[in-house]
């Protein structure tokens, strides 16, 4: 019972906009000091979740807690959270220093303290020399840093970031991702980050909450989310996946035997839910091992190489099974196999039993076309 | 529709009335001074179309006439403006042979100083500037300007917003000639005008009866026509010609030298001089009608209205003062500012 | 050679001039020409009849320097300043609420701001007379409520003039501020709230500074016409205190019949406008070095 309160806790919150349910019964706990990402496609409700934490939206049902205290009815200016806005929302009439000092001034801190803190923040985001510039005199990346410094200056318990990198070009974006992560470790503030970019989410987060159609599809560490996707949506949204229908055909010691696209495969017995005959499974493309010869142990299957796409560090192969099902495989370019496999070849595939992930159906996917 | 046919049709529509009423008359007169009935009657009788353009002051009329944008056939100047126009040869001598109703006018309105030989102008309506009293609120007798402009009536007085008028009242009150607007005289009346202006609540030339009717003020020095309407509306109002000297004015009809439709202008002049037509004017605008024949057609009640037909002994009208107007203007502006 | 080439490129081609022609003609006919006539008049003299005789004399400007007219100018500016201040205080929150209202409401409320323009200005002024007169609606209501024992003197007072001016010009303050406020990124307001700024401080620290261009436009559209307004001072103020508009009007169509002097007054008035405009522009430029 002495476990510390989560930095942010949502309890069964729902929010509708007219006829549209933006968020439906979401519960979520963000641990103090972690970097949590709300990841999902546009319109999934992730921004609404963030806005409810900030106080810009009041949930129709449920409660919002910050550090264990119910803040559901508290207006934004009385919540100990600050936000970095997608558009940065820097005050155009104030210079960099004044922007960063804004939150501190609102807290009526002493001038000396404000000056010291602003100096500290300017150094933190490496903007020395730009203090007197107005936002329109800054580059996109610089504005982003000012927005960050402004939100961090009052030392909020939680920092909310609403797709803060989406306006930056790809290269700058990658730099900023790493910088954000470094910064978060340095200041130790709880970060709640919203993005629709799965790569970004994987790069910077400690944990990811995958949001789809107003619900949380899966929550877990980046490793868990990637390697153990819970649903077809999770598997396909993050990275690439071969998602296929599987039919249970029997058990053998330690394994369940499945028929997938006309091929017999095995998964660990405990991975298959008892009493279920059909489910979908996911296999990551890089987990399909290709070889010219039949693998030992007899778990391999033969496919035809339909297409090959050079992707730099990796190669992508489109495969067709004997029953006509299509698969994707990814092979690192260090592999000696690279020279040996070409479109039109017949090759052997091998998949480790642990790499076949059995999926559950999404709660809100029923009745919807997959 | 074919655009050419549309164009042709439009042209035809525009041309039709112009063709029917080839003859027309451009009348430039005071706003709310020529009844619509009179204009319609004239057009019906003669087939001459009347374009009635209006102005709010004699000075405005003169300005527009001098700019010469439009050729007016008939204008309606007050006496002192007519005098200036005659002096500057802006009016055309009338053809008396075409004005057979001229005899309807009462002799006292003819041969006045602005047009001594009655060569250029025909009196239309005349009036006086006098005192209106709300007898329900003001019980004591009011005889002249001195009775009106008393400190106890402060903020209970409306006067016409006319700088020359107020200065002329002060001149006659001090026994000076109302037309002698010399710098010396202006200096003499300055203290009196200053005192009076402080007492006035409303200056309004367009509708001085409004604040009296609304109960915002109880006394007024206003145009007699306004007073006559007040009396028509409510018998509590009475009209008094100031004992210091009443100031009458005559509004005239005249033909500018630039007129194009001189014959039509004469026909209109003769038409409004007709007793039955002139009566229609009196019915709508209860000023003093100089048309003796028309007066006979008025009801006893109309003739008994003290504001329409006061007992006036002498005709002492305004004369043209030329550039002296600037001095009057500055004096009153200055005194109003000092308030 | 190169410099000549680039300047030739910047110069508008014949097509651009053709497109600009209607605007240029309009400007020439309705802005440049009248202003030029006014300036020419202001140095002229009048004759006995009030006709303008062209010549060159500074006498008209000399007359303006007279204490009488300086006082009239000062009073006009004072009334206009008070009007502008009241319009700003009333108009800012209204414009802000309009800009923040939902789409549906915004259109309805904007319509309410505009509706008075559908009626003649004079009729609306007479409506105020009906409200403010001694036996008017307001006094009637107060008497009926026993809030007062005798009717208040409302009409034909400086207060009535200010009421009339504020009423007439308020929409001209609301609309430009609304135009500015509507364009304001709502995220800025959220950012301010987020950083601990309450609604009032947000209004003062964020909304007002960022809608200043609209406010300045509003000031220009209220202050300048309010200086020259004469109908309201006549109708609601009883023409007791002359404003510059009354004096100018009197020179052109009134008894004074002194167009050159009126023109000189109008030129000074125009210079006043230019000065106010220039000051506001400079302030705006200082705030936002583009």
CSV table of N, CA, C and O in Angstrom, one decimal, chain C residues 81-158:
chain,number,residue,atom,x,y,z
C,81,UNK,N,-11.8,61.6,-27.9
C,81,UNK,CA,-10.9,60.8,-27.1
C,81,UNK,C,-11.7,60.0,-26.1
C,81,UNK,O,-11.5,58.8,-25.9
C,82,UNK,N,-12.6,60.7,-25.4
C,82,UNK,CA,-13.5,60.0,-24.4
C,82,UNK,C,-14.3,59.0,-25.1
C,82,UNK,O,-14.4,57.8,-24.6
C,83,UNK,N,-14.9,59.3,-26.3
C,83,UNK,CA,-15.6,58.3,-27.0
C,83,UNK,C,-14.8,57.1,-27.3
C,83,UNK,O,-15.2,56.0,-27.1
C,84,UNK,N,-13.6,57.4,-27.8
C,84,UNK,CA,-12.7,56.3,-28.2
C,84,UNK,C,-12.4,55.4,-27.0
C,84,UNK,O,-12.4,54.2,-27.1
C,85,UNK,N,-12.1,56.0,-25.9
C,85,UNK,CA,-11.7,55.3,-24.7
C,85,UNK,C,-12.9,54.4,-24.3
C,85,UNK,O,-12.7,53.2,-24.0
C,86,UNK,N,-14.1,54.9,-24.2
C,86,UNK,CA,-15.3,54.1,-23.8
C,86,UNK,C,-15.5,53.0,-24.8
C,86,UNK,O,-15.8,51.9,-24.4
C,87,UNK,N,-15.4,53.4,-26.1
C,87,UNK,CA,-15.6,52.3,-27.1
C,87,UNK,C,-14.6,51.2,-26.9
C,87,UNK,O,-15.0,50.0,-27.1
C,88,UNK,N,-13.4,51.6,-26.6
C,88,UNK,CA,-12.4,50.5,-26.4
C,88,UNK,C,-12.7,49.6,-25.2
C,88,UNK,O,-12.6,48.4,-25.3
C,89,UNK,N,-13.1,50.3,-24.1
C,89,UNK,CA,-13.4,49.5,-22.9
C,89,UNK,C,-14.6,48.6,-23.1
C,89,UNK,O,-14.6,47.4,-22.7
C,90,UNK,N,-15.6,49.1,-23.8
C,90,UNK,CA,-16.8,48.3,-24.1
C,90,UNK,C,-16.6,47.3,-25.2
C,90,UNK,O,-17.0,46.2,-25.2
C,91,UNK,N,-15.8,47.8,-26.2
C,91,UNK,CA,-15.7,47.0,-27.5
C,91,UNK,C,-14.8,45.8,-27.3
C,91,UNK,O,-15.0,44.8,-27.9
C,92,UNK,N,-13.7,45.9,-26.6
C,92,UNK,CA,-12.7,44.9,-26.5
C,92,UNK,C,-13.3,43.6,-26.0
C,92,UNK,O,-13.2,42.5,-26.7
C,93,UNK,N,-13.9,43.6,-24.8
C,93,UNK,CA,-14.5,42.3,-24.3
C,93,UNK,C,-15.6,41.8,-25.3
C,93,UNK,O,-15.6,40.5,-25.5
C,94,UNK,N,-16.4,42.6,-25.9
C,94,UNK,CA,-17.4,42.2,-26.8
C,94,UNK,C,-16.7,41.5,-28.0
C,94,UNK,O,-17.1,40.4,-28.4
C,95,UNK,N,-15.7,42.2,-28.6
C,95,UNK,CA,-15.0,41.6,-29.8
C,95,UNK,C,-14.4,40.3,-29.4
C,95,UNK,O,-14.5,39.3,-30.2
C,96,UNK,N,-13.8,40.2,-28.2
C,96,UNK,CA,-13.1,39.0,-27.8
C,96,UNK,C,-14.1,37.8,-27.6
C,96,UNK,O,-13.9,36.7,-28.1
C,97,UNK,N,-15.3,38.1,-27.0
C,97,UNK,CA,-16.3,37.1,-26.8
C,97,UNK,C,-16.8,36.6,-28.1
C,97,UNK,O,-17.0,35.4,-28.4
C,98,UNK,N,-17.0,37.6,-29.1
C,98,UNK,CA,-17.5,37.2,-30.4
C,98,UNK,C,-16.5,36.3,-31.1
C,98,UNK,O,-16.9,35.3,-31.6
C,99,UNK,N,-15.2,36.6,-30.9
C,99,UNK,CA,-14.2,35.8,-31.6
C,99,UNK,C,-14.1,34.4,-31.0
C,99,UNK,O,-13.8,33.4,-31.7
C,100,UNK,N,-14.4,34.3,-29.7
C,100,UNK,CA,-14.3,33.0,-29.0
C,100,UNK,C,-15.6,32.2,-29.0
C,100,UNK,O,-15.6,31.0,-28.6
C,101,UNK,N,-16.7,32.8,-29.5
C,101,UNK,CA,-18.0,32.1,-29.5
C,101,UNK,C,-17.9,31.0,-30.6
C,101,UNK,O,-17.1,31.1,-31.5
C,102,UNK,N,-18.8,30.0,-30.4
C,102,UNK,CA,-18.9,29.0,-31.4
C,102,UNK,C,-19.4,29.6,-32.7
C,102,UNK,O,-20.0,30.6,-32.7
C,103,UNK,N,-19.1,28.9,-33.8
C,103,UNK,CA,-19.3,29.3,-35.1
C,103,UNK,C,-20.8,29.9,-35.2
C,103,UNK,O,-21.0,31.0,-35.7
C,104,UNK,N,-21.7,29.0,-34.8
C,104,UNK,CA,-23.1,29.4,-34.9
C,104,UNK,C,-23.5,30.7,-34.2
C,104,UNK,O,-24.1,31.5,-34.8
C,105,UNK,N,-23.0,30.8,-32.9
C,105,UNK,CA,-23.3,32.0,-32.2
C,105,UNK,C,-22.6,33.2,-32.7
C,105,UNK,O,-23.2,34.3,-32.7
C,106,UNK,N,-21.4,33.0,-33.2
C,106,UNK,CA,-20.6,34.1,-33.7
C,106,UNK,C,-21.4,34.8,-34.8
C,106,UNK,O,-21.5,36.0,-34.8
C,107,UNK,N,-22.0,34.0,-35.7
C,107,UNK,CA,-22.7,34.6,-36.8
C,107,UNK,C,-23.9,35.4,-36.3
C,107,UNK,O,-24.2,36.5,-36.8
C,108,UNK,N,-24.6,34.8,-35.4
C,108,UNK,CA,-25.8,35.5,-34.9
C,108,UNK,C,-25.4,36.8,-34.2
C,108,UNK,O,-26.0,37.9,-34.3
C,109,UNK,N,-24.3,36.7,-33.3
C,109,UNK,CA,-23.9,37.9,-32.6
C,109,UNK,C,-23.4,39.0,-33.5
C,109,UNK,O,-23.6,40.2,-33.3
C,110,UNK,N,-22.6,38.6,-34.5
C,110,UNK,CA,-22.1,39.5,-35.4
C,110,UNK,C,-23.2,40.3,-36.1
C,110,UNK,O,-23.2,41.5,-36.4
C,111,UNK,N,-24.3,39.5,-36.4
C,111,UNK,CA,-25.4,40.1,-37.1
C,111,UNK,C,-26.0,41.2,-36.2
C,111,UNK,O,-26.4,42.2,-36.6
C,112,UNK,N,-26.1,40.9,-34.9
C,112,UNK,CA,-26.6,41.9,-33.9
C,112,UNK,C,-25.8,43.1,-33.9
C,112,UNK,O,-26.3,44.2,-33.8
C,113,UNK,N,-24.5,43.0,-34.1
C,113,UNK,CA,-23.6,44.2,-34.1
C,113,UNK,C,-23.9,45.0,-35.4
C,113,UNK,O,-23.9,46.2,-35.4
C,114,UNK,N,-24.2,44.3,-36.5
C,114,UNK,CA,-24.4,45.0,-37.8
C,114,UNK,C,-25.8,45.5,-37.9
C,114,UNK,O,-26.0,46.5,-38.7
C,115,UNK,N,-26.8,44.9,-37.3
C,115,UNK,CA,-28.2,45.3,-37.6
C,115,UNK,C,-28.5,46.8,-37.5
C,115,UNK,O,-29.2,47.3,-38.4
C,116,UNK,N,-27.9,47.5,-36.6
C,116,UNK,CA,-28.2,48.9,-36.5
C,116,UNK,C,-27.9,49.6,-37.9
C,116,UNK,O,-28.5,50.6,-38.2
C,117,UNK,N,-26.9,49.1,-38.6
C,117,UNK,CA,-26.5,49.7,-39.9
C,117,UNK,C,-27.6,49.7,-40.9
C,117,UNK,O,-27.6,50.3,-41.9
C,118,UNK,N,-28.6,48.8,-40.7
C,118,UNK,CA,-29.7,48.7,-41.7
C,118,UNK,C,-30.6,49.8,-41.6
C,118,UNK,O,-31.5,50.0,-42.5
C,119,UNK,N,-30.6,50.5,-40.5
C,119,UNK,CA,-31.5,51.7,-40.3
C,119,UNK,C,-30.7,53.0,-40.5
C,119,UNK,O,-29.5,53.0,-40.2
C,120,UNK,N,-31.4,54.0,-40.9
C,120,UNK,CA,-30.7,55.3,-41.1
C,120,UNK,C,-30.2,55.7,-39.7
C,120,UNK,O,-30.7,55.6,-38.7
C,121,UNK,N,-29.0,56.3,-39.8
C,121,UNK,CA,-28.3,56.8,-38.7
C,121,UNK,C,-29.2,57.9,-37.9
C,121,UNK,O,-29.2,57.9,-36.7
C,122,UNK,N,-29.9,58.7,-38.7
C,122,UNK,CA,-30.7,59.7,-38.0
C,122,UNK,C,-31.8,59.1,-37.2
C,122,UNK,O,-32.1,59.6,-36.1
C,123,UNK,N,-32.4,58.1,-37.8
C,123,UNK,CA,-33.6,57.5,-37.1
C,123,UNK,C,-33.1,56.9,-35.8
C,123,UNK,O,-33.7,57.0,-34.8
C,124,UNK,N,-31.9,56.3,-35.9
C,124,UNK,CA,-31.4,55.7,-34.6
C,124,UNK,C,-31.1,56.8,-33.6
C,124,UNK,O,-31.3,56.6,-32.4
C,125,UNK,N,-30.6,57.9,-34.1
C,125,UNK,CA,-30.3,59.0,-33.2
C,125,UNK,C,-31.7,59.5,-32.6
C,125,UNK,O,-31.7,59.8,-31.4
C,126,UNK,N,-32.7,59.6,-33.4
C,126,UNK,CA,-34.0,60.0,-32.9
C,126,UNK,C,-34.5,59.0,-31.8
C,126,UNK,O,-35.2,59.4,-30.9
C,127,UNK,N,-34.2,57.7,-32.0
C,127,UNK,CA,-34.6,56.7,-31.1
C,127,UNK,C,-33.9,57.0,-29.7
C,127,UNK,O,-34.6,56.9,-28.7
C,128,UNK,N,-32.7,57.5,-29.7
C,128,UNK,CA,-32.0,57.8,-28.5
C,128,UNK,C,-32.7,59.0,-27.8
C,128,UNK,O,-32.8,59.1,-26.6
C,129,UNK,N,-33.1,60.0,-28.7
C,129,UNK,CA,-33.8,61.1,-28.1
C,129,UNK,C,-35.1,60.7,-27.4
C,129,UNK,O,-35.4,61.1,-26.3
C,130,UNK,N,-35.8,59.7,-28.0
C,130,UNK,CA,-37.0,59.2,-27.4
C,130,UNK,C,-36.7,58.5,-26.1
C,130,UNK,O,-37.5,58.6,-25.1
C,131,UNK,N,-35.6,57.9,-26.0
C,131,UNK,CA,-35.2,57.3,-24.7
C,131,UNK,C,-34.8,58.3,-23.7
C,131,UNK,O,-35.2,58.2,-22.5
C,132,UNK,N,-34.0,59.3,-24.1
C,132,UNK,CA,-33.4,60.2,-23.1
C,132,UNK,C,-34.2,61.4,-22.7
C,132,UNK,O,-33.8,62.1,-21.8
C,133,UNK,N,-35.2,61.8,-23.5
C,133,UNK,CA,-35.9,63.1,-23.3
C,133,UNK,C,-36.5,63.1,-21.9
C,133,UNK,O,-36.7,62.0,-21.3
C,134,UNK,N,-36.9,64.3,-21.5
C,134,UNK,CA,-37.5,64.5,-20.1
C,134,UNK,C,-38.6,63.5,-19.9
C,134,UNK,O,-38.7,62.9,-18.8
C,135,UNK,N,-39.5,63.5,-20.8
C,135,UNK,CA,-40.7,62.6,-20.7
C,135,UNK,C,-40.4,61.3,-21.5
C,135,UNK,O,-41.4,60.7,-22.0
C,136,UNK,N,-39.2,60.9,-21.5
C,136,UNK,CA,-38.8,59.7,-22.3
C,136,UNK,C,-38.9,58.4,-21.6
C,136,UNK,O,-39.3,58.3,-20.4
C,137,UNK,N,-38.4,57.4,-22.3
C,137,UNK,CA,-38.6,56.0,-21.8
C,137,UNK,C,-37.7,55.8,-20.5
C,137,UNK,O,-38.2,55.2,-19.6
C,138,UNK,N,-36.5,56.3,-20.5
C,138,UNK,CA,-35.6,56.0,-19.4
C,138,UNK,C,-36.2,56.7,-18.1
C,138,UNK,O,-36.3,56.1,-17.1
C,139,UNK,N,-36.5,58.0,-18.3
C,139,UNK,CA,-37.0,58.7,-17.1
C,139,UNK,C,-38.3,58.1,-16.7
C,139,UNK,O,-38.6,58.0,-15.5
C,140,UNK,N,-39.2,57.7,-17.7
C,140,UNK,CA,-40.4,57.0,-17.3
C,140,UNK,C,-40.2,55.8,-16.5
C,140,UNK,O,-40.9,55.6,-15.5
C,141,UNK,N,-39.2,55.0,-16.9
C,141,UNK,CA,-38.9,53.8,-16.2
C,141,UNK,C,-38.4,54.1,-14.8
C,141,UNK,O,-38.9,53.5,-13.8
C,142,UNK,N,-37.5,55.0,-14.7
C,142,UNK,CA,-36.9,55.3,-13.4
C,142,UNK,C,-38.0,55.9,-12.4
C,142,UNK,O,-38.0,55.6,-11.2
C,143,UNK,N,-38.9,56.7,-13.0
C,143,UNK,CA,-40.0,57.3,-12.2
C,143,UNK,C,-40.9,56.2,-11.7
C,143,UNK,O,-41.3,56.1,-10.5
C,144,UNK,N,-41.2,55.3,-12.6
C,144,UNK,CA,-42.1,54.2,-12.3
C,144,UNK,C,-41.5,53.3,-11.2
C,144,UNK,O,-42.2,52.8,-10.4
C,145,UNK,N,-40.2,53.1,-11.3
C,145,UNK,CA,-39.5,52.3,-10.3
C,145,UNK,C,-39.3,53.1,-9.0
C,145,UNK,O,-38.7,52.5,-8.0
C,146,UNK,N,-39.7,54.3,-9.0
C,146,UNK,CA,-39.4,55.2,-7.8
C,146,UNK,C,-38.0,55.4,-7.5
C,146,UNK,O,-37.6,55.6,-6.4
C,147,UNK,N,-37.1,55.2,-8.5
C,147,UNK,CA,-35.7,55.4,-8.4
C,147,UNK,C,-35.3,56.9,-8.3
C,147,UNK,O,-34.4,57.3,-7.7
C,148,UNK,N,-36.2,57.7,-9.0
C,148,UNK,CA,-36.0,59.1,-8.9
C,148,UNK,C,-37.3,59.8,-8.7
C,148,UNK,O,-38.4,59.2,-8.9
C,149,UNK,N,-37.3,61.0,-8.2
C,149,UNK,CA,-38.5,61.8,-7.9
C,149,UNK,C,-38.9,62.7,-9.0
C,149,UNK,O,-40.1,62.9,-9.3
C,150,UNK,N,-37.9,63.3,-9.6
C,150,UNK,CA,-38.1,64.2,-10.8
C,150,UNK,C,-37.3,63.7,-11.9
C,150,UNK,O,-36.2,63.1,-11.7
C,151,UNK,N,-37.8,64.0,-13.2
C,151,UNK,CA,-37.0,63.5,-14.3
C,151,UNK,C,-35.6,64.0,-14.3
C,151,UNK,O,-35.3,65.1,-14.0
C,152,UNK,N,-34.7,63.1,-14.7
C,152,UNK,CA,-33.3,63.5,-14.9
C,152,UNK,C,-33.1,64.3,-16.1
C,152,UNK,O,-33.8,64.1,-17.1
C,153,UNK,N,-32.1,65.2,-16.1
C,153,UNK,CA,-31.8,66.0,-17.3
C,153,UNK,C,-30.7,65.1,-18.0
C,153,UNK,O,-29.6,65.1,-17.7
C,154,UNK,N,-31.2,64.4,-19.1
C,154,UNK,CA,-30.3,63.5,-19.8
C,154,UNK,C,-30.0,64.1,-21.2
C,154,UNK,O,-28.8,64.2,-21.6
C,155,UNK,N,-31.1,64.4,-21.9
C,155,UNK,CA,-30.9,64.9,-23.3
C,155,UNK,C,-30.3,66.3,-23.2
C,155,UNK,O,-30.5,67.0,-22.3
C,156,UNK,N,-29.6,66.7,-24.3
C,156,UNK,CA,-29.0,68.0,-24.5
C,156,UNK,C,-28.0,68.3,-23.4
C,156,UNK,O,-27.9,69.4,-22.9
C,157,UNK,N,-27.2,67.2,-23.0
C,157,UNK,CA,-26.1,67.4,-22.1
C,157,UNK,C,-24.9,66.8,-22.8
C,157,UNK,O,-25.0,66.0,-23.7
C,158,UNK,N,-23.7,67.1,-22.3
C,158,UNK,CA,-22.5,66.4,-22.8
C,158,UNK,C,-22.6,64.9,-22.7
C,158,UNK,O,-22.1,64.2,-23.5
